[in-house]
Short mmCIF file of C-alpha atoms in Angstrom, two decimals:
data_model
loop_
_atom_site.label_atom_id
_atom_site.label_comp_id
_atom_site.label_asym_id
_atom_site.label_seq_id
_atom_site.Cartn_x
_atom_site.Cartn_y
_atom_site.Cartn_z
CA MET O 1 0.00 0.00 0.00
CA ASP O 2 1.69 3.20 -1.08
CA THR O 3 1.55 6.43 0.82
CA GLU O 4 -0.90 7.99 -1.57
CA GLN O 5 -3.45 5.26 -1.06
CA SER O 6 -2.98 5.34 2.69
CA ALA O 7 -3.38 9.12 2.68
CA PHE O 8 -6.50 8.75 0.59
CA CYS O 9 -7.94 6.28 3.10
CA GLU O 10 -7.19 8.58 5.98
CA LYS O 11 -8.83 11.60 4.41
CA GLN O 12 -12.01 9.93 3.27
CA PRO O 13 -14.85 9.41 5.74
CA PHE O 14 -15.37 5.99 7.14
CA ALA O 15 -18.65 5.35 5.28
CA PHE O 16 -17.04 6.29 1.97
CA VAL O 17 -14.19 3.90 2.50
CA THR O 18 -16.62 1.21 3.49
CA VAL O 19 -18.64 1.49 0.30
CA PHE O 20 -15.93 1.87 -2.25
CA ARG O 21 -13.68 -0.83 -0.94
CA VAL O 22 -16.23 -3.56 -1.37
CA THR O 23 -15.03 -4.47 -4.85
CA ASN O 24 -11.39 -4.62 -3.94
CA PRO O 25 -10.96 -7.43 -1.45
CA VAL O 26 -7.40 -8.07 -2.60
CA GLU O 27 -6.18 -5.26 -0.38
CA CYS O 28 -6.94 -7.28 2.71
CA GLN O 29 -4.12 -9.61 1.75
CA ILE O 30 -1.59 -6.86 2.34
CA PRO O 31 -0.28 -7.09 5.89
CA ASP O 32 0.64 -3.42 6.14
CA MET O 33 -2.81 -1.93 6.20
CA THR O 34 -4.06 1.23 7.75
CA GLU O 35 -6.38 0.97 10.68
CA GLN O 36 -9.33 2.25 8.67
CA GLU O 37 -8.79 -0.35 5.99
CA LEU O 38 -8.51 -3.06 8.59
CA ILE O 39 -11.74 -1.97 10.23
CA ALA O 40 -13.51 -1.82 6.89
CA GLY O 41 -12.35 -5.31 6.04
CA CYS O 42 -13.47 -6.68 9.38
CA ILE O 43 -16.87 -5.10 9.01
CA ARG O 44 -17.44 -6.84 5.71
CA GLN O 45 -16.34 -10.02 7.47
CA ASP O 46 -13.22 -10.59 5.50
CA ARG O 47 -11.44 -13.40 7.32
CA THR O 48 -8.01 -12.15 6.33
CA CYS O 49 -8.62 -8.75 7.88
CA GLN O 50 -10.16 -10.33 10.94
CA GLU O 51 -7.12 -12.55 11.36
CA LEU O 52 -4.85 -9.52 11.08
CA LEU O 53 -6.83 -7.72 13.74
CA TYR O 54 -6.78 -10.85 15.91
CA LYS O 55 -3.03 -11.15 15.62
CA ARG O 56 -2.55 -7.46 16.31
CA PHE O 57 -4.42 -7.54 19.64
CA TYR O 58 -3.94 -11.15 20.69
CA GLY O 59 -0.88 -10.64 22.89
CA LYS O 60 -2.15 -7.73 24.96
CA MET O 61 -5.73 -8.92 25.23
CA MET O 62 -4.63 -12.39 26.27
CA GLY O 63 -2.53 -10.74 28.98
CA VAL O 64 -5.64 -8.87 30.14
CA CYS O 65 -7.69 -12.06 30.22
CA LEU O 66 -4.95 -13.96 32.08
CA ARG O 67 -5.18 -11.41 34.91
CA TYR O 68 -8.93 -12.01 35.27
CA ALA O 69 -8.90 -15.79 34.74
CA LYS O 70 -7.51 -18.50 36.96
CA ASN O 71 -5.83 -20.39 34.14
CA ARG O 72 -5.02 -20.17 30.47
CA ASP O 73 -8.04 -22.14 29.27
CA GLN O 74 -10.44 -19.77 30.99
CA ALA O 75 -8.48 -16.81 29.66
CA ARG O 76 -8.76 -18.23 26.12
CA ASP O 77 -12.54 -18.47 26.47
CA MET O 78 -12.74 -14.91 27.73
CA LEU O 79 -10.58 -13.67 24.86
CA GLN O 80 -12.61 -15.45 22.19
CA GLU O 81 -15.89 -14.19 23.59
CA GLY O 82 -14.52 -10.66 23.85
CA LEU O 83 -13.12 -10.54 20.31
CA ILE O 84 -16.33 -11.94 18.87
CA LYS O 85 -18.08 -8.99 20.46
CA VAL O 86 -15.44 -6.73 18.96
CA PHE O 87 -16.03 -8.06 15.44
CA SER O 88 -19.78 -7.85 15.89
CA THR O 89 -19.80 -4.25 17.09
CA LEU O 90 -16.84 -2.90 15.14
CA ARG O 91 -19.10 -0.75 12.97
CA ASN O 92 -20.05 1.16 16.11
CA PHE O 93 -16.48 2.27 16.59
CA ALA O 94 -16.76 5.98 15.82
CA GLY O 95 -13.04 6.56 15.63
CA ARG O 96 -12.89 8.55 18.84
CA GLY O 97 -9.89 7.38 20.77
CA SER O 98 -7.65 4.49 19.93
CA LEU O 99 -8.88 1.18 18.64
CA GLU O 100 -6.78 -0.66 21.20
CA GLY O 101 -8.45 1.18 24.07
CA TRP O 102 -11.87 0.42 22.62
CA VAL O 103 -11.05 -3.27 22.21
CA ARG O 104 -9.53 -3.38 25.70
CA ARG O 105 -12.70 -2.04 27.30
CA ILE O 106 -14.80 -4.65 25.52
CA VAL O 107 -12.48 -7.48 26.55
CA VAL O 108 -12.41 -6.32 30.20
CA ASN O 109 -16.18 -6.05 30.35
CA THR O 110 -16.48 -9.47 28.78
CA ALA O 111 -14.09 -10.96 31.33
CA VAL O 112 -16.02 -9.42 34.22
CA ASP O 113 -19.33 -10.65 32.81
CA HIS O 114 -17.82 -14.10 32.40
CA LEU O 115 -16.88 -14.19 36.06
CA ARG O 116 -20.27 -12.87 37.13
CA ARG O 117 -22.04 -15.60 35.16
CA ASN O 118 -19.84 -18.34 36.65
CA LYS O 119 -19.52 -17.01 40.19
CA HIS O 120 -21.13 -20.14 41.60
CA GLU O 121 -18.05 -22.09 40.56
CA TYR O 122 -15.71 -20.07 42.69
CA LEU O 123 -15.20 -19.86 46.42
CA ILE O 124 -14.86 -16.50 48.08
CA VAL O 125 -11.69 -17.54 49.77
CA SER O 126 -8.09 -17.50 48.85
CA THR O 127 -6.71 -20.53 47.08
CA VAL O 128 -3.40 -20.30 48.81
CA SER O 129 -3.05 -22.96 51.42
CA MET O 130 -1.62 -21.64 54.67
CA ARG O 131 0.09 -23.87 57.17
CA GLU O 132 -0.54 -23.36 60.82
CA GLY O 133 1.90 -20.91 62.32
CA ASP O 134 3.11 -19.79 59.01
CA VAL O 135 2.42 -16.11 59.52
CA PRO O 136 3.91 -13.90 56.90
CA ASP O 137 6.35 -11.34 58.12
CA GLN O 138 5.45 -7.75 57.89
CA ILE O 139 7.16 -6.47 54.81
CA ASP O 140 8.41 -2.95 54.58
CA GLN O 141 7.03 -1.10 51.65
CA VAL O 142 10.54 -0.26 50.62
CA ASP O 143 11.33 -3.87 49.93
CA GLU O 144 8.22 -4.55 47.95
CA GLU O 145 9.45 -3.02 44.75
CA ASP O 146 12.82 -4.73 45.13
CA LEU O 147 11.11 -8.00 45.71
CA MET O 148 8.85 -7.52 42.71
CA ALA O 149 11.91 -6.89 40.60
CA GLU O 150 13.14 -10.39 41.37
CA LEU O 151 10.00 -11.93 39.99
CA SER O 152 9.08 -12.35 36.33
CA GLU O 153 5.81 -11.22 34.83
CA GLU O 154 4.60 -14.80 34.68
CA GLN O 155 5.24 -15.26 38.40
CA ILE O 156 3.46 -12.06 39.32
CA LEU O 157 0.59 -13.11 37.07
CA GLN O 158 0.49 -16.45 38.80
CA ALA O 159 0.33 -14.69 42.15
CA VAL O 160 -2.63 -12.63 40.95
CA GLN O 161 -4.37 -15.72 39.58
CA GLN O 162 -4.15 -17.32 43.00
CA LEU O 163 -6.50 -14.66 44.41
CA SER O 164 -10.18 -15.37 44.73
CA PRO O 165 -12.32 -14.24 41.76
CA ALA O 166 -13.97 -11.43 43.72
CA TYR O 167 -10.64 -10.07 45.05
CA ARG O 168 -8.90 -10.57 41.73
CA THR O 169 -11.61 -8.69 39.81
CA VAL O 170 -11.61 -5.70 42.15
CA PHE O 171 -7.80 -5.71 42.18
CA ASN O 172 -7.55 -5.68 38.40
CA LEU O 173 -10.22 -3.02 37.93
CA TYR O 174 -8.64 -0.72 40.51
CA VAL O 175 -4.92 -1.31 40.03
CA ILE O 176 -4.62 -2.04 36.30
CA GLU O 177 -7.72 -0.39 34.77
CA ASN O 178 -7.56 2.56 37.22
CA LEU O 179 -11.31 2.63 37.87
CA PRO O 180 -12.61 4.36 41.01
CA HIS O 181 -14.47 2.34 43.62
CA LYS O 182 -17.74 3.98 42.56
CA ASP O 183 -17.49 2.60 39.02
CA ILE O 184 -16.25 -0.77 40.26
CA ALA O 185 -19.23 -1.05 42.61
CA ALA O 186 -21.63 -0.16 39.80
CA GLN O 187 -20.13 -2.66 37.42
CA LEU O 188 -19.99 -5.54 39.92
CA ASN O 189 -23.30 -4.64 41.52
CA ILE O 190 -21.73 -4.23 44.95
CA SER O 191 -21.30 -1.36 47.35
CA GLU O 192 -18.30 0.92 47.48
CA GLY O 193 -17.46 -0.39 50.95
CA THR O 194 -17.38 -3.93 49.65
CA SER O 195 -15.15 -2.82 46.78
CA LYS O 196 -12.69 -1.15 49.18
CA SER O 197 -12.73 -4.11 51.54
CA ASN O 198 -12.10 -6.56 48.71
CA LEU O 199 -9.22 -4.44 47.50
CA ALA O 200 -7.57 -4.39 50.93
CA LYS O 201 -7.97 -8.12 51.24
CA ALA O 202 -6.63 -8.61 47.73
CA ARG O 203 -3.55 -6.59 48.59
CA TYR O 204 -2.88 -8.57 51.74
CA GLN O 205 -3.35 -11.85 49.91
CA LEU O 206 -1.16 -10.81 47.04
CA GLN O 207 1.60 -9.89 49.47
CA LYS O 208 1.46 -13.33 51.02
CA ASN O 209 1.45 -14.98 47.63
CA ILE O 210 4.52 -13.06 46.54
CA HIS O 211 6.38 -13.84 49.75
CA LEU O 212 5.58 -17.50 49.49
CA MET O 213 6.71 -17.51 45.91
CA LEU O 214 9.97 -15.80 46.81
CA ARG O 215 10.52 -18.20 49.68
CA LYS O 216 9.95 -21.18 47.40
CA SER O 217 12.33 -19.83 44.84
CA ALA O 218 14.93 -19.13 47.54
CA ASP O 219 14.56 -22.62 48.95
CA GLY O 220 14.89 -24.03 45.51
CA GLN O 221 18.10 -22.13 44.93
CA ARG O 222 19.51 -23.36 48.23
CA THR O 223 18.77 -26.96 47.33
CA THR O 224 20.44 -26.62 43.95
CA THR O 225 23.56 -25.06 45.35
CA ARG O 226 24.04 -27.82 47.92
CA MET F 1 -4.62 8.48 43.32
CA ASP F 2 -6.29 9.67 40.17
CA ASN F 3 -7.22 7.49 37.28
CA GLY F 4 -4.37 7.01 34.86
CA GLN F 5 -1.64 7.86 37.34
CA LEU F 6 0.60 5.57 39.30
CA HIS F 7 -0.67 4.35 42.64
CA ASP F 8 0.61 5.71 45.93
CA ASP F 9 0.90 2.15 47.18
CA THR F 10 4.23 0.65 46.14
CA LEU F 11 2.82 -2.81 45.65
CA PHE F 12 0.04 -1.55 43.43
CA ARG F 13 2.46 0.59 41.51
CA ALA F 14 4.86 -2.28 41.02
CA VAL F 15 2.12 -4.63 39.81
CA GLN F 16 0.74 -1.96 37.48
CA GLN F 17 4.13 -1.31 35.91
CA ARG F 18 4.84 -5.00 35.35
CA LEU F 19 1.42 -6.25 34.19
CA SER F 20 -0.27 -3.31 32.42
CA ASP F 21 1.62 -3.90 29.14
CA TYR F 22 2.15 -7.63 29.54
CA GLU F 23 1.79 -9.60 26.27
CA THR F 24 1.73 -13.28 25.53
CA PRO F 25 3.13 -14.90 22.38
CA TYR F 26 0.68 -15.60 19.56
CA GLU F 27 -0.80 -19.07 19.13
CA GLY F 28 -2.28 -20.03 15.76
CA ALA F 29 -4.55 -22.69 17.26
CA ASP F 30 -6.52 -19.97 19.02
CA TRP F 31 -7.30 -18.29 15.69
CA ASP F 32 -8.59 -21.56 14.25
CA ALA F 33 -11.06 -21.86 17.12
CA MET F 34 -11.96 -18.20 16.66
CA ARG F 35 -12.62 -18.68 12.95
CA ARG F 36 -14.95 -21.58 13.64
CA SER F 37 -16.89 -19.42 16.06
CA LEU F 38 -17.12 -16.58 13.54
CA ASP F 39 -18.41 -18.92 10.85
CA GLN F 40 -21.26 -19.91 13.09
CA LEU F 41 -22.34 -16.33 13.64
CA PRO F 42 -25.41 -14.99 11.81
CA GLN F 43 -24.63 -12.69 8.88
CA THR F 44 -26.48 -9.65 10.23
CA THR F 45 -23.62 -7.24 9.74
CA ARG F 46 -23.19 -8.26 6.13
CA ASN F 47 -26.87 -7.62 5.45
CA ARG F 48 -26.61 -4.15 6.89
CA PHE F 49 -23.52 -3.47 4.85
CA GLN F 50 -25.26 -4.73 1.74
CA PHE F 51 -28.17 -2.47 2.56
CA ARG F 52 -25.84 0.51 2.73
CA PHE F 53 -24.21 -0.46 -0.55
CA SER F 54 -27.55 -1.07 -2.26
CA MET F 55 -28.80 2.34 -1.17
CA ASN F 56 -25.96 3.98 -3.05
CA ALA F 57 -26.74 1.83 -6.07
CA LEU F 58 -30.42 2.79 -5.85
CA LEU F 59 -29.58 6.47 -5.75
CA ILE F 60 -27.32 6.16 -8.77
CA GLY F 61 -29.95 4.16 -10.64
CA ALA F 62 -32.63 6.71 -9.81
CA GLY F 63 -30.44 9.50 -11.10
CA VAL F 64 -29.78 7.65 -14.35
CA LEU F 65 -33.51 6.98 -14.74
CA VAL F 66 -34.38 10.63 -14.25
CA VAL F 67 -31.79 11.69 -16.82
CA ALA F 68 -33.10 9.11 -19.29
CA LEU F 69 -36.71 10.22 -18.85
CA LEU F 70 -35.76 13.86 -19.25
CA GLY F 71 -33.79 13.11 -22.39
CA SER F 72 -36.58 11.07 -23.91
CA TYR F 73 -39.08 13.84 -23.16
CA LEU F 74 -36.88 16.44 -24.84
CA LEU F 75 -36.41 14.26 -27.89
CA TRP F 76 -39.97 13.07 -28.39
CA ARG F 77 -41.99 16.06 -27.32
CA PRO F 78 -44.44 17.22 -29.99
CA SER F 79 -42.97 20.14 -31.90
CA THR F 80 -45.17 23.16 -32.59
CA THR F 81 -46.45 22.97 -36.15
CA SER F 82 -45.21 26.11 -37.74
CA THR F 83 -47.37 27.45 -40.47
CA ASP F 84 -45.29 26.69 -43.45
CA GLN F 85 -47.56 28.76 -45.51
CA THR F 86 -46.44 31.90 -43.78
CA LYS F 87 -42.78 31.15 -44.38
CA ASN F 88 -43.09 29.23 -47.60
CA PRO F 89 -46.47 30.06 -48.95
CA VAL F 90 -47.80 27.58 -51.42
CA ILE F 91 -49.74 29.39 -53.98
CA ASN F 92 -53.03 27.79 -54.78
CA PRO F 93 -52.76 27.16 -58.49
CA ALA F 94 -56.50 26.89 -59.11
CA PRO F 95 -57.62 30.48 -58.78
CA ALA F 96 -54.47 32.22 -59.99
CA ALA F 97 -51.30 31.61 -61.84
CA ARG F 98 -48.15 30.63 -60.03
CA GLN F 99 -44.84 32.40 -60.11
CA ILE F 100 -41.79 30.48 -61.01
CA GLN F 101 -38.96 30.71 -58.51
CA PRO F 102 -35.99 32.53 -60.08
CA GLY F 103 -33.13 30.32 -60.94
CA LYS F 104 -35.22 27.28 -61.49
CA PRO F 105 -35.39 26.00 -65.05
CA PRO F 106 -38.77 26.45 -66.58
CA VAL F 107 -40.87 23.43 -66.64
CA GLU F 108 -41.03 22.06 -70.16
CA GLN F 109 -44.56 21.68 -70.98
CA GLN F 110 -46.21 20.60 -74.10
CA LEU F 111 -48.49 23.43 -74.97
CA THR F 112 -51.96 22.40 -75.56
CA THR F 113 -53.49 23.68 -78.70
CA ILE F 114 -55.77 26.54 -77.85
CA PRO F 115 -57.75 28.32 -80.43
CA ALA F 116 -56.88 31.94 -80.98
CA GLN F 117 -60.24 33.18 -79.79
CA HIS F 118 -59.65 31.52 -76.50
CA GLN F 119 -56.10 32.63 -76.12
CA ASP F 120 -57.10 36.17 -75.23
CA SER F 121 -59.31 34.95 -72.47
CA VAL F 122 -56.62 32.72 -71.18
CA ILE F 123 -54.07 35.47 -71.31
CA ALA F 124 -56.51 37.80 -69.62
CA THR F 125 -56.93 35.44 -66.78
CA ALA F 126 -53.22 35.01 -66.62
CA GLN F 127 -52.76 38.74 -66.50
CA GLN F 128 -55.22 39.02 -63.71
CA ALA F 129 -53.43 36.43 -61.78
CA PRO F 130 -50.14 38.27 -61.48
CA THR F 131 -51.94 41.31 -60.10
CA THR F 132 -53.55 39.26 -57.49
CA LEU F 133 -50.30 37.50 -56.99
CA THR F 134 -48.37 40.73 -56.75
CA GLN F 135 -50.92 42.03 -54.34
CA SER F 136 -50.54 38.99 -52.25
CA ALA F 137 -46.81 39.18 -52.74
CA THR F 138 -46.66 42.74 -51.52
CA GLN F 139 -48.62 41.78 -48.50
CA LYS F 140 -46.16 39.07 -47.84
CA PRO F 141 -42.77 39.85 -46.42
CA LYS F 142 -40.15 40.52 -49.02
CA THR F 143 -37.88 37.85 -47.70
CA THR F 144 -40.39 35.09 -48.43
CA LYS F 145 -40.55 33.78 -51.96
CA PRO F 146 -43.35 31.69 -53.23
CA ILE F 147 -42.08 28.25 -53.91
CA ILE F 148 -43.83 26.30 -56.59
CA ASP F 149 -44.68 22.89 -55.45
CA GLN F 150 -43.75 20.90 -58.51
CA GLY F 151 -45.98 18.19 -57.28
CA ASP F 152 -48.89 20.39 -58.29
CA LEU F 153 -47.76 20.64 -61.90
CA ARG F 154 -49.85 18.64 -64.18
CA PHE F 155 -49.67 17.62 -67.72
CA GLY F 156 -50.87 20.47 -69.88
CA ASP F 157 -49.79 23.36 -67.67
CA GLN F 158 -48.41 26.23 -69.73
CA ILE F 159 -45.55 28.51 -68.86
CA ASP F 160 -45.27 32.02 -70.10
CA PRO F 161 -41.55 32.50 -70.68
CA ARG F 162 -41.84 36.28 -70.45
CA LYS F 163 -43.86 36.56 -67.34
CA GLY F 164 -42.91 33.31 -65.88
CA PHE F 165 -46.37 32.22 -64.92
CA ILE F 166 -47.69 28.80 -65.24
CA LEU F 167 -51.05 28.90 -66.78
CA PRO F 168 -53.44 26.35 -65.46
CA THR F 169 -54.14 24.94 -68.85
CA HIS F 170 -53.80 21.36 -67.90
CA GLU F 171 -56.36 18.87 -68.74
CA ALA F 172 -59.27 19.05 -66.44
CA ASP F 173 -60.16 16.11 -64.33
CA SER F 174 -63.57 16.01 -65.80
CA LEU F 175 -62.16 15.25 -69.21
CA ARG F 176 -60.29 12.21 -68.14
CA GLY F 177 -63.22 9.95 -68.23
CA VAL F 178 -64.63 11.39 -71.32
CA HIS F 179 -64.44 9.16 -74.30
CA LEU F 180 -63.77 11.20 -77.28
CA SER F 181 -65.12 9.66 -80.40
CA LYS F 182 -63.25 11.91 -82.73
CA PRO F 183 -59.66 12.38 -81.79
CA ASP F 184 -59.20 15.14 -84.27
CA LYS F 185 -61.57 17.36 -82.35
CA TYR F 186 -60.65 19.33 -79.33
CA TYR F 187 -62.63 20.14 -76.30
CA ASP F 188 -62.52 22.70 -73.59
CA VAL F 189 -64.12 23.02 -70.20
CA GLU F 190 -66.11 26.08 -69.46
CA ASP F 191 -66.33 27.75 -66.14
CA ASN F 192 -69.64 26.15 -65.47
CA GLY F 193 -68.06 22.76 -65.98
CA LYS F 194 -69.60 22.02 -69.32
CA ILE F 195 -67.54 20.53 -72.07
CA LYS F 196 -67.66 22.28 -75.36
CA PRO F 197 -65.85 21.42 -78.57
CA ILE F 198 -63.28 23.78 -79.88
CA GLN F 199 -63.89 25.05 -83.36
CA ILE F 200 -60.65 24.94 -85.25
CA GLY F 201 -61.10 26.87 -88.43
CA ASN F 202 -63.24 25.15 -91.09
CA GLY F 203 -61.84 21.71 -90.86
CA SER F 204 -59.77 19.39 -88.73
CA ASP F 205 -56.52 20.59 -90.23
CA SER F 206 -54.30 21.81 -87.37
CA THR F 207 -52.29 24.09 -89.67
CA LYS F 208 -55.22 26.39 -89.91
CA LEU F 209 -55.11 27.35 -86.24
CA SER F 210 -53.32 30.64 -86.59
CA PRO F 211 -55.07 33.42 -88.34
CA VAL F 212 -51.95 33.89 -90.43
CA ASP F 213 -52.26 30.48 -91.84
CA SER F 214 -55.81 30.84 -92.82
CA THR F 215 -55.05 30.34 -96.43
CA LYS F 216 -57.08 27.63 -97.77
CA ARG F 217 -55.63 24.82 -99.62
CA ASP F 218 -56.90 23.86 -102.82
#
């Protein structure tokens, strides 16, 4: 796609591009497409354009779903359901804001709805088994960032997945999505007090999970060095 | 902490920095499952898109139809019948003589034999005709010239080479069905429609028509 064609696509209104690209499906085979062309191709249900859009957002959206799900299979279901909604409602994208942000909001809402539908499958308790007497030490806030630096993203993600669904959802909406407690309460159909309480509990649980993970890794290193 | 900014809590801030942009590697098997799900979806979006496309086609077709109807109306509308007689007056040859258009070769006519006593009357009528014709000509605009419809010329019409008038001396329609028993005799039609024989001298000899040749033969 040369610069002139891309400039032409950018200048023309969305409806115009939609109508006059219907007889030229070959363009969807070009990997370097503008966002408007990609959207137009997905609207007319061109599988090539849909695959390109899927590949473009797969990595980040799967990371979003992994934070809300307890395992990869559940995250895959959330992602597929969310992207189907994206393809179905793509014509409603007015172009205000970025496409990634619009897709992200749909995927997050889909993940939350997925958990709300299946809430009977989950227990409102932490999945981390605690031995008797194994009280976690109080960790200075100064060491938290240093400790987090020793862990990989997959380990941190695993620590988040070990939280209960209710705590994990509130944690993700507040910490990652930066939503206020008022919006979280409205979305989850809970009170603001419950949202704040769940967040505090999620933080405490996440701390314990991280410490246990660090202790396991330290013990593992000691055993290997011996 | 405001939305979009880093948290005051170190743990929250650390988790946000590590997981907010976390990406997983792409797996092609997930797209295969996605494609199967998309194939099972109803084609509602495609119908709406087709509706939008067909609306544009309808508008274009309506515009073409309007242009075609307008063009056909302009081409086939009944034209106002202009009175050709005002521009190109056709002189009625029956009551008066007709004027030959200048430049046109005179119509070669075979002069019918008219007895001398009748020639004056014929010439008199012919002379009357140009006056009426000139009168009508003066009334007409100078630019218009009477055009002789050669379709009106009939066998027997006589042309005066000096005045250029065609004398309506053609054979009358009433004589066509008349069976003439004596071919050497000539007939004429009076104004009242009666047929009268033409007296040609003392005999049937055609050389005795002119008064000059009235010498009798022995």
